[in-house]
Short mmCIF file of C-alpha atoms and ligand atoms in Angstrom, two decimals:
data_model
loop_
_atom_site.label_atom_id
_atom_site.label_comp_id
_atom_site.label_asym_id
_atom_site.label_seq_id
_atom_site.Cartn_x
_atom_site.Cartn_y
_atom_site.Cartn_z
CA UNK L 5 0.00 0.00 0.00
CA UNK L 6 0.92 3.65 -0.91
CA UNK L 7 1.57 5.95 1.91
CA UNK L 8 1.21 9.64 0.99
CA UNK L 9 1.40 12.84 3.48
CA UNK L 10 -0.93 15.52 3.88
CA UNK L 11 -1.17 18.60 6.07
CA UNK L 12 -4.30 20.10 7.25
CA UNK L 13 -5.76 23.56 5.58
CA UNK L 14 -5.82 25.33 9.66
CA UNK L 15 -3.86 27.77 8.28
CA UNK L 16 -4.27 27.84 4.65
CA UNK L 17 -4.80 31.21 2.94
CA UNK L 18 -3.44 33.12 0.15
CA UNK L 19 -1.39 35.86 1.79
CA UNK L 20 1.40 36.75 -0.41
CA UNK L 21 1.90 36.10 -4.56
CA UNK L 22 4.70 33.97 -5.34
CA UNK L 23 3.09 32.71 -9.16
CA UNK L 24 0.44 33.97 -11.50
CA UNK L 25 -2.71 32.18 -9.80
CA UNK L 26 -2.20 33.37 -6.24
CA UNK L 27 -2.73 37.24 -7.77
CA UNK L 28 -6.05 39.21 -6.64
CA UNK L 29 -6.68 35.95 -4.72
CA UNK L 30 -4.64 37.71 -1.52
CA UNK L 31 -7.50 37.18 1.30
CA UNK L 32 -9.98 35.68 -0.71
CA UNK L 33 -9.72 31.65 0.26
CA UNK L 34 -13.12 30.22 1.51
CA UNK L 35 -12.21 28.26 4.55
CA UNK L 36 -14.55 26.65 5.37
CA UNK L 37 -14.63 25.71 1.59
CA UNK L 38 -11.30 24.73 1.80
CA UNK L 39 -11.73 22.74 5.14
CA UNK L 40 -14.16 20.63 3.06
CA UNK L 41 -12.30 20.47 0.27
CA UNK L 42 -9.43 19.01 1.55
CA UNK L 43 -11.59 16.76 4.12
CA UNK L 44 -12.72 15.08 1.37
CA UNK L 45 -9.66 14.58 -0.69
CA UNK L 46 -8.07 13.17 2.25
CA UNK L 47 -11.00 10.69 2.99
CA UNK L 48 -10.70 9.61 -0.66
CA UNK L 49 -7.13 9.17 -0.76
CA UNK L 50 -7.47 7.39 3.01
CA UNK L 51 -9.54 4.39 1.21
CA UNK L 52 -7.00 3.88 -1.05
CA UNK L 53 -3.73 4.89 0.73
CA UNK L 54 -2.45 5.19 4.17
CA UNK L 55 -2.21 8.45 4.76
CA UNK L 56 0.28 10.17 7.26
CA UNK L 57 -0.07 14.06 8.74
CA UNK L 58 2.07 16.69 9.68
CA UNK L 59 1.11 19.01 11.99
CA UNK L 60 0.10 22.75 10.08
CA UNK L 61 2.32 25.57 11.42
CA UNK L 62 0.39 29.29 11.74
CA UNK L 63 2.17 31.44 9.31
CA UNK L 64 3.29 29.07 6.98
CA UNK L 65 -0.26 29.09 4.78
CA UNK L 66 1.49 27.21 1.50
CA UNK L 67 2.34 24.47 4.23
CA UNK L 68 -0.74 22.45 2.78
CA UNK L 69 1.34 21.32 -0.14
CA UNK L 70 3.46 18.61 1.11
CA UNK L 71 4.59 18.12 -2.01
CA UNK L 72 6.97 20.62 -1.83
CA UNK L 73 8.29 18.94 1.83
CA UNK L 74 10.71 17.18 -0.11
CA UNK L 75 11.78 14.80 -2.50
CA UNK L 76 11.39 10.95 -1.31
CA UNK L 77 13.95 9.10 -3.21
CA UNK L 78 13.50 5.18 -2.97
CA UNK L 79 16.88 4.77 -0.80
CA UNK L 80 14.63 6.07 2.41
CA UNK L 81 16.35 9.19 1.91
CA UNK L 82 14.55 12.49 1.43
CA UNK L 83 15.85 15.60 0.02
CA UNK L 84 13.91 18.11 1.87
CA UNK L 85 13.79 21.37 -0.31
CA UNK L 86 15.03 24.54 -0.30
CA UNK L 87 12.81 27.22 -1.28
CA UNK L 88 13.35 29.96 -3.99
CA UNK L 89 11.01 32.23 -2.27
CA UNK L 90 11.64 33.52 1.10
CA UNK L 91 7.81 33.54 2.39
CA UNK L 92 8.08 29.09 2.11
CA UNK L 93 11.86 28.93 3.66
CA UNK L 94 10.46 28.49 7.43
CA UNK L 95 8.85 25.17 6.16
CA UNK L 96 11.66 23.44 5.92
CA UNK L 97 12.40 23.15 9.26
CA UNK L 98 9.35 21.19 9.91
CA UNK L 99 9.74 19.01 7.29
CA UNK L 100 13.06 17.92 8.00
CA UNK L 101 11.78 17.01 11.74
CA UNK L 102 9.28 15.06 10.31
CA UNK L 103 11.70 12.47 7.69
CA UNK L 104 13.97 12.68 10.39
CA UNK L 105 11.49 11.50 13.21
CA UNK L 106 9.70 9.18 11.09
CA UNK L 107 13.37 7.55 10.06
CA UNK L 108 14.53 8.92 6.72
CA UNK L 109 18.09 10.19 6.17
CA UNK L 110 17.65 13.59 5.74
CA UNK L 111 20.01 15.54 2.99
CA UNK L 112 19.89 19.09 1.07
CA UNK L 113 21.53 20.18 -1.76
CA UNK L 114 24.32 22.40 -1.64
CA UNK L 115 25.64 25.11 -3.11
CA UNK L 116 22.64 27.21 -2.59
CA UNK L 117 20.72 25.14 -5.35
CA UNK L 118 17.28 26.41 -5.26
CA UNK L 119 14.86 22.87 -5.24
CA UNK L 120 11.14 22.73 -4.50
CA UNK L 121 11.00 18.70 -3.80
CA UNK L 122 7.74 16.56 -5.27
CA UNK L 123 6.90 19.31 -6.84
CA UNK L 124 9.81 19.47 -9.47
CA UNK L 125 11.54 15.74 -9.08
CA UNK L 126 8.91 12.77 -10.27
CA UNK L 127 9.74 9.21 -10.51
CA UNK L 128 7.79 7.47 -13.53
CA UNK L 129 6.71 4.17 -13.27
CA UNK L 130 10.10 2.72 -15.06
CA UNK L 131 12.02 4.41 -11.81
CA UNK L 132 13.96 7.15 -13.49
CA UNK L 133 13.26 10.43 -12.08
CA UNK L 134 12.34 13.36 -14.35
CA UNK L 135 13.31 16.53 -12.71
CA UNK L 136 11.54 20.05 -14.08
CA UNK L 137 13.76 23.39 -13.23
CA UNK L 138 14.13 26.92 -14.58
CA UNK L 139 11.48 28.52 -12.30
CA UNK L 140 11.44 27.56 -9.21
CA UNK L 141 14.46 24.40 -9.15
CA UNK L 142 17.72 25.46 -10.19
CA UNK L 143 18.90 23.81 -13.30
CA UNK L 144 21.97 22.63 -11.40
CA UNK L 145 19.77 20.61 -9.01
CA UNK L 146 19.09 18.05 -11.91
CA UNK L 147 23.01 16.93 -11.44
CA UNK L 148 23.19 17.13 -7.39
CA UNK L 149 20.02 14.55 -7.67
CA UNK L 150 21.73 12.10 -9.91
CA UNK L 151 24.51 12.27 -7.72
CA UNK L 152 22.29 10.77 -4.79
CA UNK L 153 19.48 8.67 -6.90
CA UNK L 154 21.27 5.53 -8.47
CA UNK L 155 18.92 6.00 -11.72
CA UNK L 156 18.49 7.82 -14.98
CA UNK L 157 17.60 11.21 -14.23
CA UNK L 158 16.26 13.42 -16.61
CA UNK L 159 16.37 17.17 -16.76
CA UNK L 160 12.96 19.11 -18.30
CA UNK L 161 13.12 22.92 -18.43
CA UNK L 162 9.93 24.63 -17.70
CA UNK L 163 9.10 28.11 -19.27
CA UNK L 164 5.39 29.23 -18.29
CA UNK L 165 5.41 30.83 -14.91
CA UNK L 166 1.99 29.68 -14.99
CA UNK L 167 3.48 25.97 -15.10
CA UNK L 168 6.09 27.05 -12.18
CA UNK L 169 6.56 23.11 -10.63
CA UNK L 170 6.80 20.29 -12.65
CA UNK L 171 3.88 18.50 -11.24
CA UNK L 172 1.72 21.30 -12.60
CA UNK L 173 2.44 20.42 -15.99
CA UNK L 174 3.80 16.68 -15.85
CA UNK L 175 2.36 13.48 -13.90
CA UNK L 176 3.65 9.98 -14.36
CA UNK L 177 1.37 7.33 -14.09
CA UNK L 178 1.31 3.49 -13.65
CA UNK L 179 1.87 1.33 -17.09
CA UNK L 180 4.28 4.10 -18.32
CA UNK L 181 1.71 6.44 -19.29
CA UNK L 182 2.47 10.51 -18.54
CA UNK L 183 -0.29 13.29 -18.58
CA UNK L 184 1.04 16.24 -19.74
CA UNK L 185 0.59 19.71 -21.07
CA UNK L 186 2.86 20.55 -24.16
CA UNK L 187 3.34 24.50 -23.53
CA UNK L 188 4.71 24.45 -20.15
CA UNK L 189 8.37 23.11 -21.58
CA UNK L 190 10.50 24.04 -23.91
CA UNK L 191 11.07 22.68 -27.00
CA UNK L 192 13.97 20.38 -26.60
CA UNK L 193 12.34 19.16 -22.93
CA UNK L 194 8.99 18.44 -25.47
CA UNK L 195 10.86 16.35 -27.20
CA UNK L 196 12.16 14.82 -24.54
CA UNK L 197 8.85 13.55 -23.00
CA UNK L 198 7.79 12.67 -26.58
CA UNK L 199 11.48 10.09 -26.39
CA UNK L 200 10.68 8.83 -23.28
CA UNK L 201 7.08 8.10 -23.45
CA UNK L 202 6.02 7.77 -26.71
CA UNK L 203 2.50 7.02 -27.22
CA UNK L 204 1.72 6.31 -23.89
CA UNK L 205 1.95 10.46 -23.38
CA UNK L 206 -1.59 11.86 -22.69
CA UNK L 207 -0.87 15.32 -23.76
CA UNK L 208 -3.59 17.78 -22.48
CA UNK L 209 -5.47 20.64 -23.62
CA UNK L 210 -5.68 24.42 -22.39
CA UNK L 211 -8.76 23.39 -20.84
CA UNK L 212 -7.67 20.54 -19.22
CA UNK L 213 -4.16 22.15 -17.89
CA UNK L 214 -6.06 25.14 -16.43
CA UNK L 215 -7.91 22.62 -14.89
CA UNK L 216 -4.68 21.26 -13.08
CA UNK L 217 -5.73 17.70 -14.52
CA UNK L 218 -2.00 17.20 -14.34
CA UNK L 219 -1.79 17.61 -11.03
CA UNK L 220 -3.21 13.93 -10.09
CA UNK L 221 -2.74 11.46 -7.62
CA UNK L 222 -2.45 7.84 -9.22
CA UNK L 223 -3.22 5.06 -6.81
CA UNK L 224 -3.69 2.09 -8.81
CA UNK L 225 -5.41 2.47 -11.02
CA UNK L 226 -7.32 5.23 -9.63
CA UNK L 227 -6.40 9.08 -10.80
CA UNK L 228 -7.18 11.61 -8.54
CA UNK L 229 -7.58 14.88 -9.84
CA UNK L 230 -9.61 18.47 -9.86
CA UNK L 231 -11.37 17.94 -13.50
CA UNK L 232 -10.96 16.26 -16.44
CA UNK L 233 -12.85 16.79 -19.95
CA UNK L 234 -14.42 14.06 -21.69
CA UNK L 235 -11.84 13.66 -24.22
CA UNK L 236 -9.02 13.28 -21.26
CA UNK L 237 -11.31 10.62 -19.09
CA UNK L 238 -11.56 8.63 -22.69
CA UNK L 239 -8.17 8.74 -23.09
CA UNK L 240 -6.85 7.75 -19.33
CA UNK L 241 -9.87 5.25 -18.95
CA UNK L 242 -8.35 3.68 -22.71
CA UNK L 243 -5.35 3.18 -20.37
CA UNK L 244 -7.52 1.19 -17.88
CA UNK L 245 -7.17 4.19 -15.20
CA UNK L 246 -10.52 5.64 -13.96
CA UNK L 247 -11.04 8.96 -13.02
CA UNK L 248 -12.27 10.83 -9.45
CA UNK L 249 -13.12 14.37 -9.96
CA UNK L 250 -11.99 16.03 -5.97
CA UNK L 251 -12.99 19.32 -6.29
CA UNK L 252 -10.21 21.83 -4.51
CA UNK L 253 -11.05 25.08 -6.25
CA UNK L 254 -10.31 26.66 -3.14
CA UNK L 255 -6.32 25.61 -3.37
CA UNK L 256 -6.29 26.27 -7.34
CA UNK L 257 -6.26 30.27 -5.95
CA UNK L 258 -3.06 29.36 -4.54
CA UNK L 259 -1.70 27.64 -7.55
CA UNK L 260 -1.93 23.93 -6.56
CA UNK L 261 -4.63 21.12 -6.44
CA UNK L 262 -4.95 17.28 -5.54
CA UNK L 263 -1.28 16.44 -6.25
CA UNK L 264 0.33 19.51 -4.69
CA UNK L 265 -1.61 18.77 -1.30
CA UNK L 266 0.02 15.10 -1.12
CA UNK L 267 3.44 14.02 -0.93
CA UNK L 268 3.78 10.32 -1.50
CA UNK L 269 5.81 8.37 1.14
CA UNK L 270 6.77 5.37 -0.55
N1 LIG Y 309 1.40 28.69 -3.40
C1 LIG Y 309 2.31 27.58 -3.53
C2 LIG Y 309 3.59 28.04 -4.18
O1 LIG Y 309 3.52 28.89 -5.05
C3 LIG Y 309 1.67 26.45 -4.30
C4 LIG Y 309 2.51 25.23 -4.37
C5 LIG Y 309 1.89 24.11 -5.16
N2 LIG Y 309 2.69 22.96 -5.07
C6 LIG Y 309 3.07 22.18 -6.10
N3 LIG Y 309 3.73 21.10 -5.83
N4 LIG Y 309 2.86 22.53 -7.34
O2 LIG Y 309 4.68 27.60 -3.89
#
């Protein structure tokens, strides 16, 4: 069984801008909204996963997206991230309490290499890693991981500010299947993806990538995600996957959905 992390919303709110969705949304979070939002995601994700929590810290609002806690590599060791932006730098801390209390070597890159964890390093279901940098992840961090990971890693460049983390734009599944929106790479890394995953790339429309349906949880066969259009179920449920719509509208005005608000475990 999957075991993922979550973090509860007591302290969610938009309260700064650090990418394009969290503008004019400064204040305007529903939380009680939110509360249920993420209530449910997490009772969804608890029938299919164990599910681990760390405890929300006041002041740290953007703490509800574990993903960026770290990166769990499959040696039990986690590289815990190191933020670009100073307003997420405190969470780090309480992250690195957390791997290191719950057992896992704890390690951070050096040289002052900016790296936002599962939210810019993803394993696909072949084990390499695919790492996404240029926005928030420092280029360099794609050689300081595949100094510590003993597989392929692969570097993607991401040029959208709209597409600032890799798992906004990029989600490896089960079966070696990828969903992923084109426009949030650049050329060459387009190619890439095309290399490495052939036809077994779901590549998504506007619709669908404003929708963060790339930000999904795979269980299984089970994706989790915000919203998918018809043409994007029919082409993950040709895959065998089928689809749960969580609604977490209240998180998009922060930039992140299902995905973001888990960080899988191992
Ligand atoms: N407001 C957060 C930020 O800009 C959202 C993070 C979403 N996380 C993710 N893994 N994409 O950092």
């Amino acid at each position: 069984m999957k075991t993922f992390l979550m973090c509860e919303p007591a302290h969610f709110d938009v309260s700064y801008v650090i990418n394009p969705w969290m503008a004019g949304n400064e204040g305007r979070v529903d939380k009680r909204l939110a509360a249920r939002q993420w209530e449910n995601l997490y009772g969804i994700l608890s029938g299919k996963a164990s599910v681990r929590l760390i405890e929300p810290v006041a002041g740290l609002p953007d703490m509800v997206f574990t993903a960026n806690g770290g990166f769990v590599c499959r040696n039990h060791e986690v590289i815990v991230s190191s933020f670009r932006h100073p307003e997420r730098r405190a969470e780090t801390q309480y992250f690195s309490e957390f791997f290191a209390c719950s057992g896992y070597r704890v390690t951070r890159l050096g040289g002052g290499i900016r790296f936002e964890g599962a939210g810019d390093a993803l394993y696909d279901s072949g084990g390499q890693v695919w790492v996404g940098c240029g926005l928030r992840s420092d280029v360099g961090a794609i050689q300081e991981i595949a100094a510590i990971v003993p597989v392929r890693v692969n570097g993607l460049i991401l040029v959208d500010p709209r597409w600032y983390h890799l798992d906004t734009a990029f989600c490896p599944l089960a079966n070696g299947c990828v969903i992923v929106y084109e426009k949030a790479f650049s050329a060459r890394s387009a190619d890439e993806i095309r290399k490495g995953f052939g036809d077994r790339a779901i590549w998504v429309s506007d619709e669908d990538a404003n929708n963060f349906a790339c930000n999904a949880v795979n269980v299984g066969n089970d994706v989790i995600l915000h919203k998918a259009s018809g043409e994007l179920k029919a082409a993950l449920e040709k895959n065998n996957f089928n689809v749960i719509e969580v609604e977490v509208s209240e998180f998009i005005k922060a930039g992140g959905a299902c995905k973001c608000l888990t960080l899988e475990l191992g």
